[in-house]
Every structure is written in C-alpha cells, then in structure tokens.
Coordinates of C-alpha atoms in Angstrom, one line a residue:
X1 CA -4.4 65.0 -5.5
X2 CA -3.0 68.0 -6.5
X3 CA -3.1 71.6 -7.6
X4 CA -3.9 71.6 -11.5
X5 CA -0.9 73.7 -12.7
X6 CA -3.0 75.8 -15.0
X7 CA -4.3 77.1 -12.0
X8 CA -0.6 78.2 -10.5
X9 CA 0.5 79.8 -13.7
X10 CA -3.1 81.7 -14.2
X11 CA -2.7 82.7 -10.8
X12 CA 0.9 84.0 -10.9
X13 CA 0.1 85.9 -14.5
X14 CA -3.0 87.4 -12.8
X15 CA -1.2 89.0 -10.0
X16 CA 1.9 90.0 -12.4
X17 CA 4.3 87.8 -10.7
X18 CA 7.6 86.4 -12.3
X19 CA 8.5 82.7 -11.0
X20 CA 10.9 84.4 -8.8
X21 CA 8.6 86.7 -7.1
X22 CA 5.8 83.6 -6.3
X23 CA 8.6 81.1 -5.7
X24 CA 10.0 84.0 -2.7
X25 CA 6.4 84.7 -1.5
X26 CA 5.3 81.1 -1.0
X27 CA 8.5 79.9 0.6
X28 CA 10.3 77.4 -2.4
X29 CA 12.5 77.7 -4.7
X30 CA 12.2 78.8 -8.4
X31 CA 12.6 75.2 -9.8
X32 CA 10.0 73.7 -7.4
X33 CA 7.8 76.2 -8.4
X34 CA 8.5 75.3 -12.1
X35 CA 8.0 72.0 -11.3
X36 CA 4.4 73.1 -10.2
X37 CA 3.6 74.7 -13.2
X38 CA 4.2 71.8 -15.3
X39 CA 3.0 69.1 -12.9
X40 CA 1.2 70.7 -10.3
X41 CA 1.4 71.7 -6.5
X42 CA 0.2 70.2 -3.4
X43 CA -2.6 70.8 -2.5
X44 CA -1.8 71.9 1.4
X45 CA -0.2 75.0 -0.6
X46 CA -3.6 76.3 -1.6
X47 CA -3.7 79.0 1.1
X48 CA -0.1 80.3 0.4
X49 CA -0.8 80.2 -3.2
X50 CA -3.8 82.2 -2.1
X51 CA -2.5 85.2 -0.2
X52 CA 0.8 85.6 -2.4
X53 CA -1.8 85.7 -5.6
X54 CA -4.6 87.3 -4.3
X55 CA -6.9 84.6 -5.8
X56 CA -9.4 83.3 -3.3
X57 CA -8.6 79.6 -2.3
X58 CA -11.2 78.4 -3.9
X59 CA -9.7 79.1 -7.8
X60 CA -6.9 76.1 -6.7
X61 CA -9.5 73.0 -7.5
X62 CA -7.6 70.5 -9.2
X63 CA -9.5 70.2 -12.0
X64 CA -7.6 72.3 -15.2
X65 CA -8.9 75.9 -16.3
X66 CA -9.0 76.5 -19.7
X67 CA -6.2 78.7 -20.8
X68 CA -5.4 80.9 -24.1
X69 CA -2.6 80.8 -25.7
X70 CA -1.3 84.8 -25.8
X71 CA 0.1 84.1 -29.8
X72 CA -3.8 83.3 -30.6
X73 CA -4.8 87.2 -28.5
X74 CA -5.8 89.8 -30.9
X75 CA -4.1 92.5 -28.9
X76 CA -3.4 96.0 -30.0
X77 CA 0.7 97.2 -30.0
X78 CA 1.5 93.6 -28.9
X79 CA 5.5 94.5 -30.1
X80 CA 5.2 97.7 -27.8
X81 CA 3.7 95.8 -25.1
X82 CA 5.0 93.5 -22.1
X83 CA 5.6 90.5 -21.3
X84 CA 3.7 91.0 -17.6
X85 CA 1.2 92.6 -20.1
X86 CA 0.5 89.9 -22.3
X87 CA 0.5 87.2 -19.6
X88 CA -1.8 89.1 -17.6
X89 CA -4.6 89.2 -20.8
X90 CA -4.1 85.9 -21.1
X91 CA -5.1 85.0 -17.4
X92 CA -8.2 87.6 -17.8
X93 CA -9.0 85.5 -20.2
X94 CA -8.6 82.5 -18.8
X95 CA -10.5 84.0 -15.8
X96 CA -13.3 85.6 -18.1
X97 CA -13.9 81.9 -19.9
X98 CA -14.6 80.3 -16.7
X99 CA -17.0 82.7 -14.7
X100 CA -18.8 82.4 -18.3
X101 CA -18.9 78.6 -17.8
X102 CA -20.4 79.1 -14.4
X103 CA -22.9 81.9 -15.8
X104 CA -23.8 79.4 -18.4
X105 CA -24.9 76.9 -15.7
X106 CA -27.1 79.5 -14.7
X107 CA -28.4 81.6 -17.8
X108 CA -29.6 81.2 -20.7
X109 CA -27.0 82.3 -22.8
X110 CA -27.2 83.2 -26.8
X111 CA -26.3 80.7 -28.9
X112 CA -23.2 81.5 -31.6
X113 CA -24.8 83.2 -34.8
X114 CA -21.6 84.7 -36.9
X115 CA -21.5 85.4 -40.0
X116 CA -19.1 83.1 -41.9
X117 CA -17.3 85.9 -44.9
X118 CA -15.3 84.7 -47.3
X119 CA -11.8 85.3 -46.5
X120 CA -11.3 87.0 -49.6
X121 CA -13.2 90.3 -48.7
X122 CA -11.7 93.3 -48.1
X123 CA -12.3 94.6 -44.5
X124 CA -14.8 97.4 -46.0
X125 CA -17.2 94.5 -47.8
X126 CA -16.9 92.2 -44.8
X127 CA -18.3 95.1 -42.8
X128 CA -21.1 95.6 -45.5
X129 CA -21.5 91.6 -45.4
X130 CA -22.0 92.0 -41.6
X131 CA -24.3 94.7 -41.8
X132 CA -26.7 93.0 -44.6
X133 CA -27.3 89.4 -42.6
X134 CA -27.4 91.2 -39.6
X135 CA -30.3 93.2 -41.1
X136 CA -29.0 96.4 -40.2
X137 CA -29.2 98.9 -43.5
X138 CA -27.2 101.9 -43.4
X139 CA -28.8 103.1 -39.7
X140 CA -26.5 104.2 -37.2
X141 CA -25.9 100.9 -34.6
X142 CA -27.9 100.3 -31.5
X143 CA -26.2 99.2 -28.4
X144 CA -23.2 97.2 -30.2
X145 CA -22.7 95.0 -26.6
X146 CA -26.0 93.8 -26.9
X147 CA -25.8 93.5 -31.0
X148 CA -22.8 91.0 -30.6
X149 CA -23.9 89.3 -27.5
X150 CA -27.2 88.6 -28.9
X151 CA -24.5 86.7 -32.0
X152 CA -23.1 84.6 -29.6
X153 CA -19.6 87.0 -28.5
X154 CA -19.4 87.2 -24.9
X155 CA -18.5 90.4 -23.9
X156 CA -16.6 91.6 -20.5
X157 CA -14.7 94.3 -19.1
X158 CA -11.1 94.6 -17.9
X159 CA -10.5 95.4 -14.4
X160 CA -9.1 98.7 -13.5
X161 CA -6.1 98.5 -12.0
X162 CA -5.2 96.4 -15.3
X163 CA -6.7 99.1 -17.8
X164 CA -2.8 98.9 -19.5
X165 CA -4.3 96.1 -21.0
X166 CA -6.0 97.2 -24.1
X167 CA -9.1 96.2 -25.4
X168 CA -8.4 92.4 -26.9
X169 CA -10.3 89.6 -28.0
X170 CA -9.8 85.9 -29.0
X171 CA -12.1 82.7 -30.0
X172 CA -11.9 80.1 -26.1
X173 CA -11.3 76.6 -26.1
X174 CA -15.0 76.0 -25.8
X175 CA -15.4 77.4 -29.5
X176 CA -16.7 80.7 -28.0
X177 CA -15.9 84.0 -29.3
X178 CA -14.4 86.8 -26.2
X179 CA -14.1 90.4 -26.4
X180 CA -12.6 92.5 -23.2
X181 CA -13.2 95.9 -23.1
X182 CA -11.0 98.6 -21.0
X183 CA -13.5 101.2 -19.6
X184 CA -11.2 104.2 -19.6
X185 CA -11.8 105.8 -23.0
X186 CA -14.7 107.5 -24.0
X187 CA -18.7 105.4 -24.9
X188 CA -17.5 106.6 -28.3
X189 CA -14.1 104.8 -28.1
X190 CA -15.0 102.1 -26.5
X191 CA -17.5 101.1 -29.5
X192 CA -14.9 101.3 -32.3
X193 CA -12.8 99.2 -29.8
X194 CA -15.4 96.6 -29.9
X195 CA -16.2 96.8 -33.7
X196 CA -12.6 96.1 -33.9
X197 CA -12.4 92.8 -32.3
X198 CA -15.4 91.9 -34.0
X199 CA -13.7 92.5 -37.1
X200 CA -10.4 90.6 -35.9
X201 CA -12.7 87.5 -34.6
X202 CA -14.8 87.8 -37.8
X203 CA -11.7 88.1 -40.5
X204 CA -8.8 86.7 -38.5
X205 CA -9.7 83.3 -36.6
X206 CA -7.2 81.2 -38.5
X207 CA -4.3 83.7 -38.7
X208 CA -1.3 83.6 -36.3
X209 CA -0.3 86.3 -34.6
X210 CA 3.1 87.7 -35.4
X211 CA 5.2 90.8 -35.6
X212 CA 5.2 90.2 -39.5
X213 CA 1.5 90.6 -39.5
X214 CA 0.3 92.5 -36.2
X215 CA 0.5 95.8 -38.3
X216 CA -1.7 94.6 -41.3
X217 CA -4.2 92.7 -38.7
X218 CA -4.6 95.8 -36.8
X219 CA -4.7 98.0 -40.2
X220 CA -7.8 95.9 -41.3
X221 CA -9.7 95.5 -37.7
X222 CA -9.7 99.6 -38.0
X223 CA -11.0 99.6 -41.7
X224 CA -13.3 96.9 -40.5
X225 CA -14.6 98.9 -37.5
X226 CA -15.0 102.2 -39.7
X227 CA -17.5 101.0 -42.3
X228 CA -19.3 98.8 -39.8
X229 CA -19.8 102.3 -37.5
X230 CA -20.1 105.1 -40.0
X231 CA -21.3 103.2 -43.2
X232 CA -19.5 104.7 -46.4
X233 CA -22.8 105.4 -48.5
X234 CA -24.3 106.9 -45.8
X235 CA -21.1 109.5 -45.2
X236 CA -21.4 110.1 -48.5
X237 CA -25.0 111.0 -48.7
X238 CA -25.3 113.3 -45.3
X239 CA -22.3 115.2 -46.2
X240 CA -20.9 117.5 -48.7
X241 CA -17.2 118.0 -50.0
X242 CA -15.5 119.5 -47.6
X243 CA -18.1 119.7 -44.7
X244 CA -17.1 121.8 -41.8
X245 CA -16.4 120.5 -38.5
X246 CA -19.8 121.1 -37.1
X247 CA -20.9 118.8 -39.8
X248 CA -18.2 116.0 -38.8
X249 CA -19.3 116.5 -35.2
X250 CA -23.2 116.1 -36.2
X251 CA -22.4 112.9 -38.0
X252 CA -20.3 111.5 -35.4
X253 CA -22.7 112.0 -32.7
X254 CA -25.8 110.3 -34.9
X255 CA -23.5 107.0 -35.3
X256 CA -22.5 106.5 -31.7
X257 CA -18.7 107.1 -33.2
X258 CA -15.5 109.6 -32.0
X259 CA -15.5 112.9 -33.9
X260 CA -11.7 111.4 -34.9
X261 CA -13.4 108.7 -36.1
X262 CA -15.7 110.6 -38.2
X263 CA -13.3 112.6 -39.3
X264 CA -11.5 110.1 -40.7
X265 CA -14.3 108.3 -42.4
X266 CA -15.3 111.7 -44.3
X267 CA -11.8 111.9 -45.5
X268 CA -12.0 107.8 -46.5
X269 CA -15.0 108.4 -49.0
X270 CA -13.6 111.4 -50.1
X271 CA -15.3 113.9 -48.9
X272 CA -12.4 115.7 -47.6
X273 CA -9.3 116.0 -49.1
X274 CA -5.4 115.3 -47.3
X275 CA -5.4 119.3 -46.7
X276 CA -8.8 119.1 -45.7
X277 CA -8.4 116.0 -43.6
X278 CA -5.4 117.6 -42.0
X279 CA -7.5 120.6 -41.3
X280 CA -10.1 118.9 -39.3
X281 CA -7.8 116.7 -37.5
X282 CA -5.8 120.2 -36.7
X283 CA -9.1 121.6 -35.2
X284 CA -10.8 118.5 -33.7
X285 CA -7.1 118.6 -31.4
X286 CA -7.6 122.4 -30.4
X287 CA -11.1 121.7 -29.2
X288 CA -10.6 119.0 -26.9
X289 CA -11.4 115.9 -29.4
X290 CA -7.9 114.2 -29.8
X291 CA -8.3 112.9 -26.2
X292 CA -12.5 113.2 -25.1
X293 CA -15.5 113.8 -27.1
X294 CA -16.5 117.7 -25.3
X295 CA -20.3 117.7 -25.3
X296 CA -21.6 114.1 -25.8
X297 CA -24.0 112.5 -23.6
X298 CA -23.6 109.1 -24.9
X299 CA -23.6 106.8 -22.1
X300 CA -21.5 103.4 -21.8
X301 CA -23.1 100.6 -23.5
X302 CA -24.6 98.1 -20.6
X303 CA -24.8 94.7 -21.4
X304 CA -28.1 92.0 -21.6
X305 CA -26.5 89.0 -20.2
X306 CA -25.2 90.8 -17.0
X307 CA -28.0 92.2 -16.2
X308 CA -29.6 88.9 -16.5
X309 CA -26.4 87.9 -13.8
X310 CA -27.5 90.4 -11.6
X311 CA -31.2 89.7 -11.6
X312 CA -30.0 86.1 -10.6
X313 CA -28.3 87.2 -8.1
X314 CA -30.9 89.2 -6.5
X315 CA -33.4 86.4 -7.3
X316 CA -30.8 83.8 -5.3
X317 CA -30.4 86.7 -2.5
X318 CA -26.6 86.4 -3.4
X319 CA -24.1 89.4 -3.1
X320 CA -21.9 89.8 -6.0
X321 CA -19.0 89.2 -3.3
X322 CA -20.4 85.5 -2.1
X323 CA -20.7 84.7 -5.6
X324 CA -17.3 85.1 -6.9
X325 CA -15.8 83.7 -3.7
X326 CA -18.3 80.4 -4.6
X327 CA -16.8 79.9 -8.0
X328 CA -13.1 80.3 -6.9
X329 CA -13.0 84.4 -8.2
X330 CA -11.7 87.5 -7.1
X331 CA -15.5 90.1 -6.3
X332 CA -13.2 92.7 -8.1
X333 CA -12.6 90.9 -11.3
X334 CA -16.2 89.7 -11.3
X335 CA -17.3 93.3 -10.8
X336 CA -15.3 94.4 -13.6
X337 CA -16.0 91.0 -16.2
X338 CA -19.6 92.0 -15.5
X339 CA -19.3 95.8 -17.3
X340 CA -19.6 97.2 -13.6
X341 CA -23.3 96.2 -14.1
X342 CA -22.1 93.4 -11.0
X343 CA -20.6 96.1 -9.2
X344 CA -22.6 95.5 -5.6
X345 CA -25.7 93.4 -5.6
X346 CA -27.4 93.3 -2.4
X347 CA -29.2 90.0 -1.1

C-alpha cells in the first residue's frame, strides 16, 4: 500500500512548496520525491508528509483525489500570475471538490439545473437567456450565492492567507460546476466576481485556456456579468442621458452592483457619453469608489448549503475542527470553503 501520488502533489501545491523545498523538509532527494508524485510514497511517510505540508495525516489515504487540471481554471490575469499561484488554485480546488464529496454524503445537495445557451450568443443575450429561464425579469438579483447554488454551482471561499488567488472557477471531474470566491473585496465586488464565473462556466466549458484567448474569455465573463447584474433595459429606463453621479450611485446600490460597475453599464447603453463616462469614473476615484463602495450597507452574501453544514454539525455535536481533521482537511481551509459560515461550531 501506498500514498496515492495525487495526494503528495496536492499537498505540496497547497502549502506552495517546489519539489525541492518538500524533498529537503521530508528528508529525500528531489528524484525520490518525483518518483512519489508519479507512483506514490510509502505510506510510513504520512506523518512527515504531514508536518512539512501542513495537511492533517489523515488527507494521505491511498485512495486518489480528484484533481483539476490548471489549463481547464477560469482564472483572471493567468499570464500575470505564478506558477506557485496557479498550482495552489488548482489544489483548493482539488481540496474544495472533496470536502463537497463528503458534504454530499451528508446533505442534500441541489441537483445541476444550467441553462444550456447556444454557443453562438453574445455574452449580453446569454445573460438575458439566463435571466428569462431563470425567471428573473429585469429585478435587481437576490442573494446570487444562493441563486447559483440552488442551479447546481457549488460555491466556496478562498482561504485568507491565499487571497492572491483571485476569484476562479472550473467544471470537477464529477461533472460539477465550482466557483471560489476571495473575500477581500467589497459584497459589491464579490457579486460581479461570481456573475463572472457563472458566465465563464456557462459560455466557456469547452474552450481551452490559453494566452491567445485569456483576454477575449475574460472580456466576455465581464460583458456577461454586466447585463446579468444591471440589466441593459432597465439602465436605460431609470436613467437619463447623462445622469449625475448621485444617480449612478442610486442605481448601483438597488442592483447589489459597485458604483464602477454602474458606471460603466450607464456608459454601455449609452447613457453617458466617453467624456461623460470619463467624468464619472474621474469623480467615482475622488470619492473613495475606485477601491470601496463609501456608504453601503450591503452585507456579504451567506450561502444555503453551509448553513445547512453547520446545522449538521451542531445536530452531530461536531466542532468544525473535528470535522475537518475526520475527512483528512485542514479546520482553516474548511472554515474558509464554508464562506466563514463554518468558522467555529460548537458541539
């Protein structure tokens, strides 16, 4: 029996380790520890594999975890980003897809519901398509989390100390579509963010990744998220040619969307023209909105299914700690997959 060497390599990406670094801590040499990540290791390494990793000993079963292949990551900047970077979305994912698999033993979770557009759409009429089978009209949005969890996406959070990682999103080896959110922009933000994986998962499932197309992917996932937040005939109808910033504000704060955002949607429909665009953008920067949203009391968007993961919890008289230490997880990263909503459940 042995180590599966999925686990080693989601292990070392996890904890941002090059080869060299794990080979060093656990006492081998580079190649051996190649060796283990295409054949696997013994299993008497567990416990070293453990404290140079910081994964609990439990995570080294030797049955495989599922893995993601970082070319098939929608992730934002991926030319501008790192290697470490990349690898270490790739192992939150990994990570993400199997506490889900444990949930899913437990919960009841929502089965998938997408809507399947034809490719041919523009990113502005898939967002309409969305918005009609979805039965949602021209209102602003409720809670997106719940709107896309109760479709199917499974939705988690990105642990802190790894908030470099962008938001990012990709469809599992068990068929299942992920989203990972980074909690350190504003409720506002953090909503486009997730309307634009939605739109990448929705529009992009059977495109590869590359540098040739990153820029056009991520061109269309904003258009996408845009009209899905603020919808165009409803910009249109609340506001005037050249509405002043108040206005922007107003309508930003009814749709649950940045003031940015806004800004740029009233300039989309043309309602505002490049001078006048350039004008509120010029403003919105002077007041604060370029990095915050000054004044709103919009509250991060909490999440159905783990509340429903912390009601089992408390029902089982499990803490959130002896939980992820019983399916091979670090508490931290389960804290943070779970929205913070898992941050400390008492038995």
């Amino acid at each position: 029996m042995s180590i599966h060497p999925t686990r080693v390599t989601i292990a070392r990406e996890r904890g941002g380790l090059s080869r060299v670094d794990l080979a060093t801590a656990v006492g081998v040499t580079t190649r051996t520890l190649t060796t283990w990540e295409d054949s696997g290791a013994p299993v008497t390494r567990a416990d070293a594999l453990a404290s140079a990793t910081a994964q609990p000993v439990a995570f080294f079963r030797t049955n495989p975890a599922a893995t993601v292949a970082d070319e098939r990551i929608f992730f934002r900047a991926r030319r501008r980003t790192s290697a470490v970077l990349l690898h270490q979305a790739t192992a939150l994912g990994s990570l993400g897809m199997d506490m889900f698999s444990e949930m899913s033993l437990r919960l009841g979770l929502p089965a998938l519901t997408l809507p399947e557009l034809d490719p041919g759409l523009s990113p502005q009429a898939a967002a309409e398509a969305v918005r009609l089978q979805w039965g949602l009209g021209d209102f602003p949005l409720p809670n997106l989390v719940q709107l896309v969890e109760s479709h199917g996406i499974r939705v988690l959070g990105i642990p802190a100390a790894e908030q470099d990682v962008d938001a990012f999103s990709f469809w599992g080896q068990d068929a299942r579509p992920y989203v990972f959110l980074a909690r350190r922009k504003t409720p506002e933000r953090s909503r486009f963010d997730l309307a634009h994986e939605l739109g990448h998962l929705l529009m992009h499932s059977s495109t590869k990744s590359d540098a040739a197309t990153d820029r056009e992917l991520e061109r269309e996932a904003n258009v996408f998220a845009a009209a899905l937040l603020l919808p165009p005939d409803s910009v249109r109808t609340m506001l005037p040619s050249a509405p002043p910033l108040d206005a922007v504000v107003a309508l930003a704060r009814r749709f649950g969307t940045s003031a940015v955002a806004a800004a740029h949607s009233v300039h989309d429909v043309g309602r505002a023209s490049d001078w006048g665009h350039r004008q509120l953008m010029a403003e919105l920067t002077r007041r604060g909105f370029e990095t915050g949203e000054p004044g709103s009391s919009l509250p991060y968007e909490r999440s159905r299914i783990h509340d429903a993961l912390v009601n089992y919890l408390r029902r089982s008289r499990t803490t959130t700690t002896a939980w992820a230490r019983t399916i091979g997880q670090r508490p931290d990263d389960v804290a943070a997959f779970s929205l913070g909503q898992a941050l400390s459940v008492a038995p």
